Coordinates of C-alpha atoms in Angstrom, one line a residue:
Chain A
X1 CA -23.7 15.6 -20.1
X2 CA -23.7 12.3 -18.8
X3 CA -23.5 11.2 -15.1
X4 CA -20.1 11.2 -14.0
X5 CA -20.2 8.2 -11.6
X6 CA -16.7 9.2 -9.8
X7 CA -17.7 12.2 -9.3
X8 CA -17.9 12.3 -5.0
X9 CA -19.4 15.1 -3.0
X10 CA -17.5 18.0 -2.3
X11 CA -17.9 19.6 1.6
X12 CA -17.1 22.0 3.6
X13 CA -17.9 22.1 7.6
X14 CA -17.3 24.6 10.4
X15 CA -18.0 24.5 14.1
X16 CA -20.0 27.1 15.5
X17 CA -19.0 26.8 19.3
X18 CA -15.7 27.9 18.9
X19 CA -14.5 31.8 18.4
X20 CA -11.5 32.1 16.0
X21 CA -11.4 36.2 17.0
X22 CA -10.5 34.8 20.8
X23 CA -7.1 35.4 20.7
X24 CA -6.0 31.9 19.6
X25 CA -3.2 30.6 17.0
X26 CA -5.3 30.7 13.8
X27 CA -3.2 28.0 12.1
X28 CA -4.2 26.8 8.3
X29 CA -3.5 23.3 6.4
X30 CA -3.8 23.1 2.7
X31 CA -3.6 19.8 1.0
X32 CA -3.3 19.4 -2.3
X33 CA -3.8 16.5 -3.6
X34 CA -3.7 15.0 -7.0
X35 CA -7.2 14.2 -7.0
X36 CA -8.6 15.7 -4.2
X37 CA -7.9 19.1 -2.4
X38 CA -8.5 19.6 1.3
X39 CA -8.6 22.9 3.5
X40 CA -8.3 22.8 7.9
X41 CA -8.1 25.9 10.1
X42 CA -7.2 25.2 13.4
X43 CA -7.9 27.4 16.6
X44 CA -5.3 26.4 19.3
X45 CA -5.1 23.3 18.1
X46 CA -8.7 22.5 17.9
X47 CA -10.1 21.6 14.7
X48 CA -12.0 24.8 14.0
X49 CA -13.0 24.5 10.0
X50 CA -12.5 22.1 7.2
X51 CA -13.1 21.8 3.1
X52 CA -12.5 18.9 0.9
X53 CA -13.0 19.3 -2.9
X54 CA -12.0 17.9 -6.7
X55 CA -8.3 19.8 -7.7
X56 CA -8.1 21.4 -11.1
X57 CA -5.7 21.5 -13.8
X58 CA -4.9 24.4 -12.0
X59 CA -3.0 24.1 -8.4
X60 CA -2.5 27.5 -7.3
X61 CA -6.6 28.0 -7.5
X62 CA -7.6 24.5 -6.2
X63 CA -5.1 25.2 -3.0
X64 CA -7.0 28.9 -2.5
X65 CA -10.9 27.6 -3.5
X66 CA -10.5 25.0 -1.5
X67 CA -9.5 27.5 1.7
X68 CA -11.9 29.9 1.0
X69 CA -14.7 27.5 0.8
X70 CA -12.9 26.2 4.5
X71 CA -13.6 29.9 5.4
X72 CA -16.8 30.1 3.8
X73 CA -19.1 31.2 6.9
X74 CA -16.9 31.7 9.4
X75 CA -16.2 35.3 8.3
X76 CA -12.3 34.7 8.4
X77 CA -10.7 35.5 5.2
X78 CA -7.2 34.0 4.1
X79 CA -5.1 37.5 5.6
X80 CA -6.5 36.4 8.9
X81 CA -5.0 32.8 9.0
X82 CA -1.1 33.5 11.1
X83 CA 0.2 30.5 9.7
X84 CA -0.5 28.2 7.1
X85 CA 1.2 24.9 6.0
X86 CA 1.0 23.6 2.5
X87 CA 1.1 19.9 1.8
X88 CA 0.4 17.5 -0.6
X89 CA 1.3 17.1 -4.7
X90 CA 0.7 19.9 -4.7
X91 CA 2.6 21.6 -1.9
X92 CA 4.9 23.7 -3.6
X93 CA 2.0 25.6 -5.3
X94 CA -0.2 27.0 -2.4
X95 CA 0.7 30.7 -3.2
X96 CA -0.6 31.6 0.3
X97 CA 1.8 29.5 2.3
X98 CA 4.5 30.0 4.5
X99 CA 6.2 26.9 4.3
X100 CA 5.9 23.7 2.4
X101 CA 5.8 20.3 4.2
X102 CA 5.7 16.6 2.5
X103 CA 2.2 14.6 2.9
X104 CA 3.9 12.1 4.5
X105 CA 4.9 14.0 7.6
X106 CA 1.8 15.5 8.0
X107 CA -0.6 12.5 7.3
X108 CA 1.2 10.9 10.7
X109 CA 1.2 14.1 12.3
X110 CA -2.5 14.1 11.3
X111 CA -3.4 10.9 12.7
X112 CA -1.9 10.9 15.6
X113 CA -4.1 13.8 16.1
X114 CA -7.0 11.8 15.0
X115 CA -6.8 8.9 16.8
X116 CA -3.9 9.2 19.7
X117 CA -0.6 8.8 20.5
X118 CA -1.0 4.6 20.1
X119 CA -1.3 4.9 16.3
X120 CA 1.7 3.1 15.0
X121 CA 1.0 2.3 11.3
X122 CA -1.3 5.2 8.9
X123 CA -2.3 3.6 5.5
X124 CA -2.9 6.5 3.5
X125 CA -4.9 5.9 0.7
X126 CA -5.1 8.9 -1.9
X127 CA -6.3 9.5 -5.8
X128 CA -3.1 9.0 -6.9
X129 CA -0.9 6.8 -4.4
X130 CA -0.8 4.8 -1.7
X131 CA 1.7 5.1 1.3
X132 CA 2.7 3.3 4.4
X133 CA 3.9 5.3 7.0
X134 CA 5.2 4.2 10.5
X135 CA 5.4 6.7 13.1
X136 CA 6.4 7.1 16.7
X137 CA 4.1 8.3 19.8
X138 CA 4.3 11.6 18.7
X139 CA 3.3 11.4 15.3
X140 CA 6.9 11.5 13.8
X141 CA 7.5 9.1 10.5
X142 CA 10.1 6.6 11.3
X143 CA 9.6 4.5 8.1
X144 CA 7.3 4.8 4.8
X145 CA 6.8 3.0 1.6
X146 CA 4.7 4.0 -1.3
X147 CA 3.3 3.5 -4.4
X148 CA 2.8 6.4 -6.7
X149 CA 3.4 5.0 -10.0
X150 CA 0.6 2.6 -10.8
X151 CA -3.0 3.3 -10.5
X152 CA -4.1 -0.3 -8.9
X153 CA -4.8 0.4 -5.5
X154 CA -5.4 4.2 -5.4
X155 CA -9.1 6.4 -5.6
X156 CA -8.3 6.5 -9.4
X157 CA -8.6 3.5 -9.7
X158 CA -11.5 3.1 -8.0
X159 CA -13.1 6.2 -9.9
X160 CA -12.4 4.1 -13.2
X161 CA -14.4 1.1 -11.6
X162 CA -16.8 3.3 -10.7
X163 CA -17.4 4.5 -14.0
X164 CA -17.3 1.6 -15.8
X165 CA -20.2 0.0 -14.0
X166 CA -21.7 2.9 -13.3
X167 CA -22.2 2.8 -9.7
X168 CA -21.9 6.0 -7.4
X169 CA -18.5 6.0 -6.0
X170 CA -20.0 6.8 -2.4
X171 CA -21.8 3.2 -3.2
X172 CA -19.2 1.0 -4.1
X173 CA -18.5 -0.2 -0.8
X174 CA -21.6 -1.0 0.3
X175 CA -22.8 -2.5 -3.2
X176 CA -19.9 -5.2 -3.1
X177 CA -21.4 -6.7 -0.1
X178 CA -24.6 -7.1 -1.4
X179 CA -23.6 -10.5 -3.2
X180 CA -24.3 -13.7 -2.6
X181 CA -20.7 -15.1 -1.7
X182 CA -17.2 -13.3 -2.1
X183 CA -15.9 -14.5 -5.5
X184 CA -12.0 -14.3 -6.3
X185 CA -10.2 -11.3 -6.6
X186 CA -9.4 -10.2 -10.4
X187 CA -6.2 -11.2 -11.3
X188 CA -5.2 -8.3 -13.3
X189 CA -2.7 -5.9 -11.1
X190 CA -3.1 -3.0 -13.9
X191 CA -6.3 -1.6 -13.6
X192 CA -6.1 -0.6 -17.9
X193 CA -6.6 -4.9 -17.8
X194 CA -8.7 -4.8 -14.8
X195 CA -11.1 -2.9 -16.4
X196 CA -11.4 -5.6 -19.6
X197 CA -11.2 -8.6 -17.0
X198 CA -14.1 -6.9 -15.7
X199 CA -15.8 -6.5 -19.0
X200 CA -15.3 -10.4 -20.0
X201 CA -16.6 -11.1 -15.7
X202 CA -20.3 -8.8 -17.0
X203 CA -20.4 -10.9 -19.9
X204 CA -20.3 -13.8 -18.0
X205 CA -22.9 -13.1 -16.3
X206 CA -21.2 -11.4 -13.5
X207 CA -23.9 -8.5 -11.9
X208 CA -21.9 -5.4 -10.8
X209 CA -21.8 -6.2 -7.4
X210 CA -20.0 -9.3 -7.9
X211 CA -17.4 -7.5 -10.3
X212 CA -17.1 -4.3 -7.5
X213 CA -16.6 -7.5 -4.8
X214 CA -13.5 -8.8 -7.2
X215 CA -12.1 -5.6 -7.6
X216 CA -12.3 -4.6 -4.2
X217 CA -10.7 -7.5 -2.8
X218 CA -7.9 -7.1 -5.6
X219 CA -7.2 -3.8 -4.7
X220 CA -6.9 -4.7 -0.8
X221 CA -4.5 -7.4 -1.1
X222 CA -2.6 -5.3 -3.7
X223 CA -2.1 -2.9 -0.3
X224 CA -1.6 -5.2 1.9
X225 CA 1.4 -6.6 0.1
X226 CA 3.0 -2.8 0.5
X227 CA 1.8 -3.0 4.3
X228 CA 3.9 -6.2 4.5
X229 CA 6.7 -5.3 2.7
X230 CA 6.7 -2.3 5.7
X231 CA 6.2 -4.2 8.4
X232 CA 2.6 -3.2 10.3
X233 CA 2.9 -2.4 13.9
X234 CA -0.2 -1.5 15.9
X235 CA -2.5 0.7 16.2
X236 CA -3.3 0.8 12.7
X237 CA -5.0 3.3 10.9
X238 CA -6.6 4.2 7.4
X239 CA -6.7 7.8 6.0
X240 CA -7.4 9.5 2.5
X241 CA -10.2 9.0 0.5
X242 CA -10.5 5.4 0.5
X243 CA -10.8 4.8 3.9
X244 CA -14.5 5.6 3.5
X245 CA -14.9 2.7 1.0
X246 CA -15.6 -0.4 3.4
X247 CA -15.7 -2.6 0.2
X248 CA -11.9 -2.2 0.8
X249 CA -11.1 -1.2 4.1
X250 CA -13.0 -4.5 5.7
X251 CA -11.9 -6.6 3.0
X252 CA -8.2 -5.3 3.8
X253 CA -8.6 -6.0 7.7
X254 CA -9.9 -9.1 6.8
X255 CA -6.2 -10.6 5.1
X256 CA -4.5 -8.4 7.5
X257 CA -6.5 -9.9 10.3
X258 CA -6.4 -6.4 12.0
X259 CA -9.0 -3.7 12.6
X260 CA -7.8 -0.3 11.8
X261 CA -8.7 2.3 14.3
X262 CA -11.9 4.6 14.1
X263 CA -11.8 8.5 14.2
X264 CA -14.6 10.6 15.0
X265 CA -12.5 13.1 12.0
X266 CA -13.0 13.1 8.4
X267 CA -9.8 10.6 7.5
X268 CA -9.7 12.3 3.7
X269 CA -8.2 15.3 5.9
X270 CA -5.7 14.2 7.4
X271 CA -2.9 15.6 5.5
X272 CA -4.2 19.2 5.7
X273 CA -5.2 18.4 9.5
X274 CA -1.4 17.5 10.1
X275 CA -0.5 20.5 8.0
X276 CA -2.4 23.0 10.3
X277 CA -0.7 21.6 13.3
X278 CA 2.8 21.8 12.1
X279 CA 1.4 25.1 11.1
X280 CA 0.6 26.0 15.0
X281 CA 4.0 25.0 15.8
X282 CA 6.6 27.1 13.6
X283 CA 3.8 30.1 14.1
X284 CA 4.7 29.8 18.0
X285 CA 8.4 29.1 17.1
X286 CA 8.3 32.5 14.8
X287 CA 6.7 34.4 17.6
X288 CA 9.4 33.1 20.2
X289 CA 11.9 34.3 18.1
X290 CA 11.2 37.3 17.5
Chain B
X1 CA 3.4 -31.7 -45.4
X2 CA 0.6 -28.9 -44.4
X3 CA 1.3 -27.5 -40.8
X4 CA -0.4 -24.5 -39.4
X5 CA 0.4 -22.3 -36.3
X6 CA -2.5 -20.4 -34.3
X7 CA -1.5 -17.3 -31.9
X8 CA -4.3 -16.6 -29.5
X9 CA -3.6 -13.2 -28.2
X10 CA -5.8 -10.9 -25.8
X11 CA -7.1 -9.3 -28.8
X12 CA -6.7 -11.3 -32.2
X13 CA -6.6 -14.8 -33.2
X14 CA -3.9 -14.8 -36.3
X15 CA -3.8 -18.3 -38.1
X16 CA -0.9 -18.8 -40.7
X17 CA -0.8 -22.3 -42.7
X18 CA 2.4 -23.6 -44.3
X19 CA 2.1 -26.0 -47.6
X20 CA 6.3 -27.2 -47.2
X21 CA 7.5 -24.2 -45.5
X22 CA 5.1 -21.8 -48.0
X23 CA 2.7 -19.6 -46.7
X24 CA -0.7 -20.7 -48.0
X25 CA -2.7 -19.0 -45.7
X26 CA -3.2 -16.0 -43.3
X27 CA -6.1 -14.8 -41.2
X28 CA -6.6 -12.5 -38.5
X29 CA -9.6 -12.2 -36.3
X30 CA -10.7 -9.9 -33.1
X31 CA -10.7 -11.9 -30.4
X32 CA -14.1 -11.1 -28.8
X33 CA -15.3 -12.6 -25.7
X34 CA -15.6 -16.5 -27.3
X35 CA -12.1 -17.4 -28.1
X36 CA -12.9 -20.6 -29.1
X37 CA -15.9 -19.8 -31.3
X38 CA -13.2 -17.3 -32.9
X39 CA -10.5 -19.8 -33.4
X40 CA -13.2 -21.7 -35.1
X41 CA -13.9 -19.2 -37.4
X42 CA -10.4 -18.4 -38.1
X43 CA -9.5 -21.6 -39.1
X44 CA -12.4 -22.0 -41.2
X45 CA -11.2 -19.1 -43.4
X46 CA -7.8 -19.9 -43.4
X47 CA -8.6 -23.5 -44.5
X48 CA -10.8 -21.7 -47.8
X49 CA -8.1 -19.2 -48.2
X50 CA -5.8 -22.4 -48.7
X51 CA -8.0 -24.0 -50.4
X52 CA -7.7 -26.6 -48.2
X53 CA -10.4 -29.5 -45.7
X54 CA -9.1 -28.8 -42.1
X55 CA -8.0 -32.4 -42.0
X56 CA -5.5 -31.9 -44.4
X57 CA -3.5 -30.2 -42.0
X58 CA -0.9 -32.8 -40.3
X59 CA -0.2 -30.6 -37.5
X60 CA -1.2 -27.7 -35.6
X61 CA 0.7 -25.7 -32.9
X62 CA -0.9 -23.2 -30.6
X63 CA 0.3 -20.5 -29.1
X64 CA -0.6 -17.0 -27.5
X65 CA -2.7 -15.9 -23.7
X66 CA -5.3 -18.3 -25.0
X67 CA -3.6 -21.3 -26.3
X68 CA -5.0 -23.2 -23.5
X69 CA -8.4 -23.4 -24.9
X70 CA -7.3 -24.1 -28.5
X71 CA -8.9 -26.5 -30.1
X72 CA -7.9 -29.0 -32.6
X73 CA -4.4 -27.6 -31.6
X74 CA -2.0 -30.7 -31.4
X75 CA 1.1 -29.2 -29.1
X76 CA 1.1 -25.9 -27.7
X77 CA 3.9 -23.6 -27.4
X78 CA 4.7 -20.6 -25.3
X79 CA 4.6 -16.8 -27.2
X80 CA 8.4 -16.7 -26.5
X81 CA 8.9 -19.3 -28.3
X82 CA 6.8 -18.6 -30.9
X83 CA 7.9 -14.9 -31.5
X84 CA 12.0 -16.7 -31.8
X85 CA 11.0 -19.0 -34.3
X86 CA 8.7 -16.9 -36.1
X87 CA 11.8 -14.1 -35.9
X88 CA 14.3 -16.7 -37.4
X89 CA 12.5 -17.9 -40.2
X90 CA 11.7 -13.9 -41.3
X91 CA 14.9 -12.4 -40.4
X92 CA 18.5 -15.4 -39.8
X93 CA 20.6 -13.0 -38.2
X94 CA 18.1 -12.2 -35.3
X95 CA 19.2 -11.9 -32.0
X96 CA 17.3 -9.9 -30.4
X97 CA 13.3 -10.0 -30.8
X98 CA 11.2 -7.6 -28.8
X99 CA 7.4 -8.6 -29.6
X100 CA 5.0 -5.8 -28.3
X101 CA 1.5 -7.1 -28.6
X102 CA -1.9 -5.3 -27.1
X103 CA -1.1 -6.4 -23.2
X104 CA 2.4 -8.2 -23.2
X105 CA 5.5 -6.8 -24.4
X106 CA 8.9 -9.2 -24.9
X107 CA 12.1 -9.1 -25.3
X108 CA 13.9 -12.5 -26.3
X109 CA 17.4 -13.2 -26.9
X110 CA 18.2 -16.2 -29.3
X111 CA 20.7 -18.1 -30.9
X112 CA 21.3 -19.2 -34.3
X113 CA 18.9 -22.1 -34.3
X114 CA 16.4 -19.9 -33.2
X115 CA 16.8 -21.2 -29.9
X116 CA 15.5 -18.9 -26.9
X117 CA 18.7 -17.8 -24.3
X118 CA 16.8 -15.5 -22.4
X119 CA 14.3 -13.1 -22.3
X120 CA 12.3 -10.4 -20.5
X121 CA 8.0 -9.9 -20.5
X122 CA 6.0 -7.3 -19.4
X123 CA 2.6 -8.9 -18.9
X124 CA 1.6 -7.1 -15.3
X125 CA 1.3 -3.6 -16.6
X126 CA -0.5 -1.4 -19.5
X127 CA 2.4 0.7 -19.5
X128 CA 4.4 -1.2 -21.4
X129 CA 1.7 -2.4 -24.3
X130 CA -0.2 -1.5 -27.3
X131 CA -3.0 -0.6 -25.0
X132 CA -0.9 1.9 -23.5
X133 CA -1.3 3.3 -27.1
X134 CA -4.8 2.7 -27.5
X135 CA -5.8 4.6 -24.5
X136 CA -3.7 7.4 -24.7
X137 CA -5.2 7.8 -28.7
X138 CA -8.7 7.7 -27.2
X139 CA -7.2 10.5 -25.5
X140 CA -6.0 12.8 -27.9
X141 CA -9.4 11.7 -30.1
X142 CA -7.1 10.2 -33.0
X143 CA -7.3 7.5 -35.2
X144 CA -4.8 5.0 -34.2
X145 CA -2.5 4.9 -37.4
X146 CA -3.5 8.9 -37.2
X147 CA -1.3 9.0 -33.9
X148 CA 1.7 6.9 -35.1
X149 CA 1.9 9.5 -38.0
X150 CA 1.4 12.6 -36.4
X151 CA 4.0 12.0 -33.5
X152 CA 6.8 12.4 -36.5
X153 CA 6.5 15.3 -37.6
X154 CA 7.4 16.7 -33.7
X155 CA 11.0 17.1 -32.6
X156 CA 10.3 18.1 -29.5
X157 CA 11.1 15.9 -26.0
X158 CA 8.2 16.2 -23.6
X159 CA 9.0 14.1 -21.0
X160 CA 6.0 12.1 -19.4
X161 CA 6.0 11.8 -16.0
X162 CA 3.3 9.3 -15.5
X163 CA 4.2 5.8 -16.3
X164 CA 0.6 4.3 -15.4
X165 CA -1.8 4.3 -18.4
X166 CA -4.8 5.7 -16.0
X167 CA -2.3 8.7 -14.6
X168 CA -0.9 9.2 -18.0
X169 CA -4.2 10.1 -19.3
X170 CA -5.1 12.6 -17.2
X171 CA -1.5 14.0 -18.0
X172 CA -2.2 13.8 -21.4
X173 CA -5.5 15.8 -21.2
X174 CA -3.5 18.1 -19.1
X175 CA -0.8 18.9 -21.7
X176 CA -4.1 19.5 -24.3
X177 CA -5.0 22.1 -22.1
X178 CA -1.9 23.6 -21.5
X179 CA -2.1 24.0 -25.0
X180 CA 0.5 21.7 -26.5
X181 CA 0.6 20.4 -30.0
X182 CA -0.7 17.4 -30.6
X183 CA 1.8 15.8 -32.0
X184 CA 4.5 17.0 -29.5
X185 CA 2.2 15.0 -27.3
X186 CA 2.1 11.9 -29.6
X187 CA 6.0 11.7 -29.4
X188 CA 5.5 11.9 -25.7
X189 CA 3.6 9.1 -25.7
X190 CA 5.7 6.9 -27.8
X191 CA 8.8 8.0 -26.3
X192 CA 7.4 6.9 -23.1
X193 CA 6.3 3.4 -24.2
X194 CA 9.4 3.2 -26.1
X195 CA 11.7 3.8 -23.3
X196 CA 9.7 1.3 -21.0
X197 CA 10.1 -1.7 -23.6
X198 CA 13.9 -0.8 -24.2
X199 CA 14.8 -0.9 -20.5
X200 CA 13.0 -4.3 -20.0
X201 CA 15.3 -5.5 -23.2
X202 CA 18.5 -4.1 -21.6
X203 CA 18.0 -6.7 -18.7
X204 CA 18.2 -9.4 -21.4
X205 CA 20.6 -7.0 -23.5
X206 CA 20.2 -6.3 -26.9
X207 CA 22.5 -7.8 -30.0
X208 CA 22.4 -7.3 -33.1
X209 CA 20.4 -7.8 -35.4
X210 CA 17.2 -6.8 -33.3
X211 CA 13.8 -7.5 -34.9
X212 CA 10.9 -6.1 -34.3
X213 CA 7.6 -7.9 -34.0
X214 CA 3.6 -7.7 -33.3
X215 CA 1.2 -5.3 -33.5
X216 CA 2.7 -2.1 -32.2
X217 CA 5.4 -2.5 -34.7
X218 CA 2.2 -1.1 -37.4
X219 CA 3.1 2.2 -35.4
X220 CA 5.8 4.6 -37.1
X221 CA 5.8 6.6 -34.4
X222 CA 6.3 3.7 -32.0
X223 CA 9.2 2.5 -34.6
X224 CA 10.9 5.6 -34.7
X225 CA 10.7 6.1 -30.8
X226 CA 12.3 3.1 -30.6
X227 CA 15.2 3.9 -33.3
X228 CA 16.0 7.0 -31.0
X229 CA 15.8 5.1 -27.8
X230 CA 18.2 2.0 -28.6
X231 CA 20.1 4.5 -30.5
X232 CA 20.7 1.7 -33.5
X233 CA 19.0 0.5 -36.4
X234 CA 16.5 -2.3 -36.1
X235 CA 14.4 -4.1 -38.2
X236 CA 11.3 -3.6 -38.2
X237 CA 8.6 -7.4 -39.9
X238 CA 6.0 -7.0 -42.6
X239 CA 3.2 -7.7 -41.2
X240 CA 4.4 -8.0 -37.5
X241 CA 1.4 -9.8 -35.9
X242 CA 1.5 -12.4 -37.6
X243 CA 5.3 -13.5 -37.0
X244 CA 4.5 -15.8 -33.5
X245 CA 1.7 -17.6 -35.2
X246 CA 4.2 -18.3 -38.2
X247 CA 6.5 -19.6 -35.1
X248 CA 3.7 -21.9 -34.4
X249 CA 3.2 -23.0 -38.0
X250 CA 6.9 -23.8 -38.1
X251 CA 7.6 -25.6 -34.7
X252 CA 4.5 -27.8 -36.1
X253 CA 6.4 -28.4 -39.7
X254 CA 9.5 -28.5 -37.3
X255 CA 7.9 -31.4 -35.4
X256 CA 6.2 -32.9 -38.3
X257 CA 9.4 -33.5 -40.0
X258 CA 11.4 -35.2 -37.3
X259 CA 8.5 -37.8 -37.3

């Protein structure tokens, strides 16, 4: 089979200090994404295990592979978890769920977790949309736009890119600084033209670099003109898979002339983070009514 | 009087020559990466096909994405343009042409004279193109004229959810692997790209007589998509690709005779 270029690592991380048979709130997030599914158990509100991996054509499995591979070595199972949240595309289709919450309200809720109460604006950059979320100190969404209907400007689009110059997808970002000076952005929005701009820039003379470089900075503006259209408000922050391509995020900062906050937390699980703390709070609320 | 009318487009150069308002001549070439080398070429054969030397031609019009780098072209015109006067000269009671080529789609409402009132282009988006087709094709592993075919014999409506030609793919290989016919998902396809042209014609509006032109109108399945969609008969050119650069070829015997 041939190398699949797009095709990014899949992880899965626990932390050994903490005890999840203490006596905490053992809260679970699934998010799942249309690309991407991601997996966080909480213990009292401390980030206790995580999982990120590809989704299937299947939902239902990707949402419980995903959590089981968040489990993997912590000898929890799911039965254990008191209350989980499912988010994401795929929300509707976590069959161990107890309630359903959009990716919007728990990508906010997320990074305000991540990064404090001062985070104002959350770019989420998925597979397959983009979103601009405005939030208040508490992690509530006050405003959002998004894009879900064209490629340009998501991961996807990015995987094509990837593929089509065959370049890693973890070394895109990196590779489109290794030029000699930035050249112009493509001009194609749709990344079906994109692609045979690119294809005309190679036989140019263009080297890969150069062409990532172009596309990059195409796909940054592109979100930048939905992060206008919102209004941007700081803190700032990036989250989703993208956010771990600086080919884009610096370029991004750069025409927004604003550094987006760091976070010592994966930003690709946000969603599922912010599901797993909504998850802590309706288990309490459940308890407190009954 | 000898005119001829060149249409640059993304992916062919099409050169028609006119000897007094006959067609003498028609070629069609791929593009490629060297439009000018191609147009070269083109007009090379087109000039043996007419039996013609290339400077018997009094005048030349260009037209098309790459009109800008024609040479020998003596006035250039724009594809709007060229798809209304191409669309008069095949078809008098036009109103309505909607040209979908391999990355533009058009609709263009015109008068008698084969004079442009308005119109409506696609040009930012596959979704609403012949590449649209292409991909989704590449997709199902078919033969392009394979795909316009099979999506007839399906009278089934799968609605598509995915406008975007990247996200429509992977819904596309979904659907094979939730098992559904083939062709249900070739109507799909063309329903989808059919709806997508008609809603950009409704901004214009659509009169009657509505002809269709360019590439995509080779596809039956496209054609018939598009029957359902408007819910009214249309016409559908001979030879559709070739109807902008005959445009060209007559806003050049156009100009030439006003001289």
């Amino acid at each position: 089979m041939a190398k699949e270029f797009w095709r990014w690592k899949e992880y899965n991380w626990h932390d050994e200090n903490i005890d999840p048979r203490a006596g905490g709130v053992i809260s679970g997030g699934a998010d799942v994404g249309s690309v991407s599914s991601q997996a966080v158990v909480m213990v009292d509100g401390k980030l206790y295990a995580f999982s990120s991996m590809r989704t299937g054509s299947d939902s239902p499995n990707s949402a419980l592979d995903s959590m089981n591979w968040a489990l993997e070595g912590t000898g929890l199972k799911i039965e254990d978890l008191h209350y989980v949240v499912g988010t994401g595309y795929g929300r509707v289709n976590v069959p161990f769920a107890n309630r359903a919450i959009t990716e919007i309200a728990c990508h906010a809720r997320g990074a305000n977790f991540m990064c404090g109460p001062s985070v104002r604006t959350i770019l989420d950059m998925g597979g397959q949309d983009c979103k601009a979320i405005r939030c208040d100190n508490r992690g509530k969404v006050t405003n959002f736009l998004m894009n879900d209907k064209c490629a340009a400007g998501t991961g996807r689009g990015m995987e094509v890119f990837a593929d089509l110059l065959s370049v890693s997808i973890e070394d895109v970002g990196d590779l489109s600084f290794d030029i000699d000076e930035e050249p112009p952005p493509v001009s194609s929005t749709c990344v079906v033209f994109a692609k045979s701009e690119a294809a005309g820039l190679l036989r140019q003379g263009w080297d890969k670099n150069k062409v990532l470089a172009a596309y990059s900075s195409a796909m940054a503006h592109r979100v930048v003109t939905l992060l206008e259209r919102l209004g941007i408000e700081k803190e700032f922050v990036i989250t989703g898979g993208i956010a771990k391509n600086r080919g884009v995020v610096e370029r991004l900062e750069k025409e927004l002339g604003l550094k987006g906050l760091q976070s010592d937390y994966d930003t690709q699980i946000a969603g599922a983070l912010g599901a797993a703390l909504f998850g802590k709070v309706l288990y309490e609320k459940q308890q407190a009514g009954k | 009087m000898i005119t001829a009318g060149m249409d640059l487009g993304s992916k062919f150069i099409k050169i028609v020559i006119l000897k007094d308002g006959e067609i003498i001549a028609r070629v069609k070439m791929l593009s490629g990466f060297e439009q000018e080398v191609t147009a070269n070429d083109a007009m090379k054969e087109a000039c043996e096909q007419a039996g013609i030397e290339s400077d018997a031609i009094d005048r030349i019009v260009a037209t098309g994405v790459g009109r800008s780098i024609a040479p020998f072209a003596h006035n250039k015109l724009t594809e709007v343009g060229a798809a209304a006067r191409g669309a008069i000269a095949r078809l008098p009671e036009t109103r309505t042409v909607i040209d979908v080529g391999a990355e533009e789609g058009r609709a263009i409402l015109i008068t008698p004279e084969g004079k442009v009132r308005d119109f409506a282009i696609n040009e930012k988006c596959a979704a609403g193109s012949g590449t649209f087709t292409e991909t989704m094709a590449r997709a199902l592993e078919l033969e392009l004229a394979e795909f316009g075919q099979l999506s007839l014999k399906s009278d089934k409506v799968i609605p598509m959810n995915a406008q975007c030609a990247v996200f429509a793919e992977s819904e596309v290989v979904s659907l094979l692997h939730a098992k559904t016919p083939k062709h249900d998902i070739a109507r799909a396809v063309h329903d989808a790209i059919a709806s997508r042209i008609v809603s950009m014609a409704r901004r214009v509006s659509v009169e009657k007589e509505v002809l269709l032109v360019g590439g995509m109108a080779y596809n039956v399945g496209f054609v018939a998509s598009m029957k359902r969609t408007l819910e009214m008969e249309i016409h559908v050119a001979d030879e559709p690709d070739y109807v902008p650069a005959e445009g060209a070829a007559w806003t050049a015997y156009d100009k030439a005779s006003a001289i």
